[in-house]
PDB file of C-alpha atoms in Angstrom:
ATOM      1  CA  UNK A1182       0.000   0.000   0.000  1.00 31.00           C
ATOM      2  CA  UNK A1183       1.276   3.445  -0.891  1.00 30.00           C
ATOM      3  CA  UNK A1184       1.172   5.998   1.922  1.00 32.00           C
ATOM      4  CA  UNK A1185       1.021   9.664   1.075  1.00 33.00           C
ATOM      5  CA  UNK A1186       1.757  12.326   3.643  1.00 34.00           C
ATOM      6  CA  UNK A1187      -1.068  14.830   4.111  1.00 34.00           C
ATOM      7  CA  UNK A1188      -0.546  17.865   6.291  1.00 34.00           C
ATOM      8  CA  UNK A1189      -3.750  18.018   8.356  1.00 36.00           C
ATOM      9  CA  UNK A1190      -5.382  21.115   9.833  1.00 37.00           C
ATOM     10  CA  UNK A1191      -4.632  19.656  13.256  1.00 35.00           C
ATOM     11  CA  UNK A1192      -2.896  16.615  14.705  1.00 37.00           C
ATOM     12  CA  UNK A1193      -4.976  13.611  13.629  1.00 42.00           C
ATOM     13  CA  UNK A1194      -2.523  11.018  14.884  1.00 42.00           C
ATOM     14  CA  UNK A1195      -2.619  12.045  18.553  1.00 45.00           C
ATOM     15  CA  UNK A1196      -5.086   9.657  20.126  1.00 48.00           C
ATOM     16  CA  UNK A1197      -5.072   7.135  22.936  1.00 44.00           C
ATOM     17  CA  UNK A1198      -5.446   3.361  22.888  1.00 48.00           C
ATOM     18  CA  UNK A1199      -3.615   3.127  19.567  1.00 51.00           C
ATOM     19  CA  UNK A1200      -6.367   4.682  17.433  1.00 57.00           C
ATOM     20  CA  UNK A1201      -5.456   6.848  14.486  1.00 55.00           C
ATOM     21  CA  UNK A1202      -7.775   8.811  12.219  1.00 62.00           C
ATOM     22  CA  UNK A1203      -6.789   9.731   8.709  1.00 58.00           C
ATOM     23  CA  UNK A1204      -8.508  11.966   6.177  1.00 63.00           C
ATOM     24  CA  UNK A1205      -8.925  10.922   2.580  1.00 56.00           C
ATOM     25  CA  UNK A1206      -9.382  13.873   0.231  1.00 52.00           C
ATOM     26  CA  UNK A1207     -11.161  13.647  -3.107  1.00 62.00           C
ATOM     27  CA  UNK A1208     -12.553  15.924  -5.791  1.00 64.00           C
ATOM     28  CA  UNK A1209     -15.493  17.694  -4.164  1.00 71.00           C
ATOM     29  CA  UNK A1210     -15.816  15.211  -1.313  1.00 79.00           C
ATOM     30  CA  UNK A1211     -14.046  13.977   1.782  1.00 82.00           C
ATOM     31  CA  UNK A1212     -14.458  11.010   4.075  1.00 83.00           C
ATOM     32  CA  UNK A1213     -12.732   9.518   7.108  1.00 84.00           C
ATOM     33  CA  UNK A1214     -10.965   6.238   7.602  1.00 82.00           C
ATOM     34  CA  UNK A1215     -10.189   4.800  11.008  1.00 82.00           C
ATOM     35  CA  UNK A1216      -6.949   2.877  11.495  1.00 80.00           C
ATOM     36  CA  UNK A1217      -5.690   1.064  14.566  1.00 77.00           C
ATOM     37  CA  UNK A1218      -2.037   1.181  15.457  1.00 76.00           C
ATOM     38  CA  UNK A1219      -0.331  -2.230  15.585  1.00 79.00           C
ATOM     39  CA  UNK A1220       3.342  -1.651  16.305  1.00 81.00           C
ATOM     40  CA  UNK A1221       4.607   0.375  13.353  1.00 80.00           C
ATOM     41  CA  UNK A1222       1.646  -0.460  11.130  1.00 79.00           C
ATOM     42  CA  UNK A1223      -1.815   1.081  10.803  1.00 79.00           C
ATOM     43  CA  UNK A1224      -4.271  -1.505   9.419  1.00 81.00           C
ATOM     44  CA  UNK A1225      -7.940  -0.517   8.937  1.00 80.00           C
ATOM     45  CA  UNK A1226      -9.910  -0.731  12.191  1.00 79.00           C
ATOM     46  CA  UNK A1227     -13.165  -1.600  10.397  1.00 82.00           C
ATOM     47  CA  UNK A1228     -14.370  -2.952   7.071  1.00 86.00           C
ATOM     48  CA  UNK A1229     -16.083   0.282   5.956  1.00 89.00           C
ATOM     49  CA  UNK A1230     -14.722   3.835   6.135  1.00 88.00           C
ATOM     50  CA  UNK A1231     -15.783   5.702   9.264  1.00 90.00           C
ATOM     51  CA  UNK A1232     -17.295   8.332   6.954  1.00 90.00           C
ATOM     52  CA  UNK A1233     -19.628   5.767   5.353  1.00 91.00           C
ATOM     53  CA  UNK A1234     -20.727   4.572   8.792  1.00 94.00           C
ATOM     54  CA  UNK A1235     -21.408   8.183   9.795  1.00 95.00           C
ATOM     55  CA  UNK A1236     -23.661   8.622   6.727  1.00 94.00           C
ATOM     56  CA  UNK A1237     -25.419   5.336   7.547  1.00 95.00           C
ATOM     57  CA  UNK A1238     -26.078   6.665  11.054  1.00 96.00           C
ATOM     58  CA  UNK A1239     -27.247  10.074   9.826  1.00 96.00           C
ATOM     59  CA  UNK A1240     -29.828   8.517   7.513  1.00 95.00           C
ATOM     60  CA  UNK A1241     -31.378   6.674  10.499  1.00 94.00           C
ATOM     61  CA  UNK A1242     -32.030   9.950  12.350  1.00 95.00           C
ATOM     62  CA  UNK A1243     -35.222  12.046  12.158  1.00 94.00           C
ATOM     63  CA  UNK A1244     -33.137  14.902  10.693  1.00 93.00           C
ATOM     64  CA  UNK A1245     -32.729  12.969   7.438  1.00 93.00           C
ATOM     65  CA  UNK A1246     -36.476  12.775   6.795  1.00 89.00           C
ATOM     66  CA  UNK A1247     -37.185  14.126   3.318  1.00 84.00           C
ATOM     67  CA  UNK A1248     -33.536  13.962   2.233  1.00 87.00           C
ATOM     68  CA  UNK A1249     -32.840  11.805  -0.800  1.00 82.00           C
ATOM     69  CA  UNK A1250     -30.317   8.962  -0.673  1.00 86.00           C
ATOM     70  CA  UNK A1251     -29.936   6.711  -3.701  1.00 85.00           C
ATOM     71  CA  UNK A1252     -30.308   3.084  -2.522  1.00 86.00           C
ATOM     72  CA  UNK A1253     -28.235   1.906  -5.496  1.00 89.00           C
ATOM     73  CA  UNK A1254     -25.318   4.177  -4.532  1.00 86.00           C
ATOM     74  CA  UNK A1255     -25.888   5.402  -0.944  1.00 86.00           C
ATOM     75  CA  UNK A1256     -22.583   7.274  -0.645  1.00 81.00           C
ATOM     76  CA  UNK A1257     -22.935   9.265  -3.876  1.00 81.00           C
ATOM     77  CA  UNK A1258     -24.145  12.469  -2.235  1.00 83.00           C
ATOM     78  CA  UNK A1259     -23.255  15.795  -3.878  1.00 83.00           C
ATOM     79  CA  UNK A1260     -20.108  17.278  -2.347  1.00 83.00           C
ATOM     80  CA  UNK A1261     -20.317  14.876   0.597  1.00 87.00           C
ATOM     81  CA  UNK A1262     -18.005  15.972   3.384  1.00 88.00           C
ATOM     82  CA  UNK A1263     -17.146  13.999   6.509  1.00 90.00           C
ATOM     83  CA  UNK A1264     -14.582  15.649   8.755  1.00 86.00           C
ATOM     84  CA  UNK A1265     -13.295  15.711  12.298  1.00 84.00           C
ATOM     85  CA  UNK A1266     -14.246  18.639  14.484  1.00 86.00           C
ATOM     86  CA  UNK A1267     -11.129  20.111  16.080  1.00 82.00           C
ATOM     87  CA  UNK A1268     -10.744  19.518  19.806  1.00 77.00           C
ATOM     88  CA  UNK A1269     -10.099  15.817  20.339  1.00 74.00           C
ATOM     89  CA  UNK A1270      -6.829  16.497  22.150  1.00 73.00           C
ATOM     90  CA  UNK A1271      -8.717  18.470  24.863  1.00 75.00           C
ATOM     91  CA  UNK A1272     -11.761  16.143  24.871  1.00 75.00           C
ATOM     92  CA  UNK A1273     -13.780  18.875  23.113  1.00 78.00           C
ATOM     93  CA  UNK A1274     -13.745  21.176  26.161  1.00 78.00           C
ATOM     94  CA  UNK A1275     -14.303  24.209  23.876  1.00 80.00           C
ATOM     95  CA  UNK A1276     -17.685  22.639  23.005  1.00 83.00           C
ATOM     96  CA  UNK A1277     -18.587  22.364  26.690  1.00 80.00           C
ATOM     97  CA  UNK A1278     -17.906  18.612  26.779  1.00 81.00           C
ATOM     98  CA  UNK A1279     -15.965  16.791  29.478  1.00 77.00           C
ATOM     99  CA  UNK A1280     -15.634  13.319  28.000  1.00 79.00           C
ATOM    100  CA  UNK A1281     -12.981  11.007  29.482  1.00 73.00           C
ATOM    101  CA  UNK A1282      -9.969   9.365  27.897  1.00 73.00           C
ATOM    102  CA  UNK A1283     -10.044  10.959  24.409  1.00 72.00           C
ATOM    103  CA  UNK A1284     -12.247   8.137  23.228  1.00 80.00           C
ATOM    104  CA  UNK A1285     -14.880  10.328  21.583  1.00 85.00           C
ATOM    105  CA  UNK A1286     -14.600  11.745  18.083  1.00 87.00           C
ATOM    106  CA  UNK A1287     -16.887  14.566  16.959  1.00 90.00           C
ATOM    107  CA  UNK A1288     -17.703  14.257  13.268  1.00 93.00           C
ATOM    108  CA  UNK A1289     -19.154  16.928  10.988  1.00 93.00           C
ATOM    109  CA  UNK A1290     -21.296  15.967   7.963  1.00 95.00           C
ATOM    110  CA  UNK A1291     -22.303  18.115   4.984  1.00 93.00           C
ATOM    111  CA  UNK A1292     -23.715  17.591   1.515  1.00 90.00           C
ATOM    112  CA  UNK A1293     -25.600  19.762  -0.948  1.00 85.00           C
ATOM    113  CA  UNK A1294     -28.170  19.519  -3.740  1.00 73.00           C
ATOM    114  CA  UNK A1295     -26.536  21.789  -6.329  1.00 66.00           C
ATOM    115  CA  UNK A1296     -27.765  21.293  -9.861  1.00 64.00           C
ATOM    116  CA  UNK A1297     -30.366  18.655  -9.034  1.00 66.00           C
ATOM    117  CA  UNK A1298     -33.915  18.838 -10.353  1.00 71.00           C
ATOM    118  CA  UNK A1299     -35.355  17.376  -7.167  1.00 71.00           C
ATOM    119  CA  UNK A1300     -35.787  20.076  -4.547  1.00 73.00           C
ATOM    120  CA  UNK A1301     -34.970  18.628  -1.147  1.00 80.00           C
ATOM    121  CA  UNK A1302     -33.217  19.676   2.077  1.00 87.00           C
ATOM    122  CA  UNK A1303     -29.496  19.194   2.683  1.00 88.00           C
ATOM    123  CA  UNK A1304     -27.081  19.671   5.602  1.00 93.00           C
ATOM    124  CA  UNK A1305     -24.077  21.885   6.332  1.00 94.00           C
ATOM    125  CA  UNK A1306     -22.061  21.036   9.459  1.00 95.00           C
ATOM    126  CA  UNK A1307     -24.350  18.499  11.172  1.00 97.00           C
ATOM    127  CA  UNK A1308     -22.504  16.955  14.150  1.00 96.00           C
ATOM    128  CA  UNK A1309     -22.505  13.508  15.732  1.00 96.00           C
ATOM    129  CA  UNK A1310     -20.171  11.631  18.076  1.00 93.00           C
ATOM    130  CA  UNK A1311     -18.402   8.320  17.494  1.00 91.00           C
ATOM    131  CA  UNK A1312     -17.326   6.521  20.664  1.00 88.00           C
ATOM    132  CA  UNK A1313     -14.143   4.559  19.894  1.00 84.00           C
ATOM    133  CA  UNK A1314     -14.438   1.873  22.584  1.00 83.00           C
ATOM    134  CA  UNK A1315     -18.113   1.028  22.015  1.00 87.00           C
ATOM    135  CA  UNK A1316     -18.005   1.612  18.265  1.00 89.00           C
ATOM    136  CA  UNK A1317     -21.283   3.540  18.375  1.00 93.00           C
ATOM    137  CA  UNK A1318     -22.641   6.850  17.091  1.00 95.00           C
ATOM    138  CA  UNK A1319     -24.828   9.267  19.034  1.00 94.00           C
ATOM    139  CA  UNK A1320     -25.991  12.870  19.039  1.00 95.00           C
ATOM    140  CA  UNK A1321     -25.628  14.545  22.450  1.00 92.00           C
ATOM    141  CA  UNK A1322     -28.436  16.889  23.477  1.00 92.00           C
ATOM    142  CA  UNK A1323     -25.878  19.741  23.467  1.00 91.00           C
ATOM    143  CA  UNK A1324     -25.662  19.393  19.656  1.00 93.00           C
ATOM    144  CA  UNK A1325     -29.391  20.058  19.070  1.00 93.00           C
ATOM    145  CA  UNK A1326     -29.062  23.789  18.342  1.00 94.00           C
ATOM    146  CA  UNK A1327     -26.130  23.322  15.943  1.00 94.00           C
ATOM    147  CA  UNK A1328     -27.832  20.439  14.146  1.00 95.00           C
ATOM    148  CA  UNK A1329     -31.104  22.345  13.747  1.00 95.00           C
ATOM    149  CA  UNK A1330     -29.173  25.180  12.064  1.00 96.00           C
ATOM    150  CA  UNK A1331     -27.282  22.672   9.886  1.00 96.00           C
ATOM    151  CA  UNK A1332     -30.424  21.644   7.967  1.00 93.00           C
ATOM    152  CA  UNK A1333     -30.933  23.811   4.872  1.00 91.00           C
ATOM    153  CA  UNK A1334     -34.082  24.012   2.757  1.00 85.00           C
ATOM    154  CA  UNK A1335     -34.409  25.058  -0.870  1.00 83.00           C
ATOM    155  CA  UNK A1336     -36.038  28.417  -1.570  1.00 79.00           C
ATOM    156  CA  UNK A1337     -39.591  28.072  -2.827  1.00 74.00           C
ATOM    157  CA  UNK A1338     -40.065  28.599  -6.574  1.00 69.00           C
TER     158      UNK A1338
END
């Protein structure tokens, strides 16, 4: 496997329990992969990218009601963005959180509906949490205001 160095916005490799997050950049989209440190190697920690799992979780929430997702290609959203929210190294204290052991990762999701005939809502900066030890997603009550503002609706014709 070829490894390419990417200079991140912040230190993605500083985690506990051997976990390492890595961004994969693409044309108009971005997702996350989760790797687990094993000595000097970083094999994938799960079969699917963390970004795909985050989208799977999002589309089970009430927020996604009325948003279109193609069942034949569920990850082909326009300008789909999955990114880490800065603050893992301080357990997201700037967000008012006091989670223990750096085992929580705050993820931001966005996609748009540019150029599509179908008029439907989209999201910009919707947040959820992935808990590394349990391997589960959630949306803390503290994220409600941000997530309500993240849902965008098309202007009426």
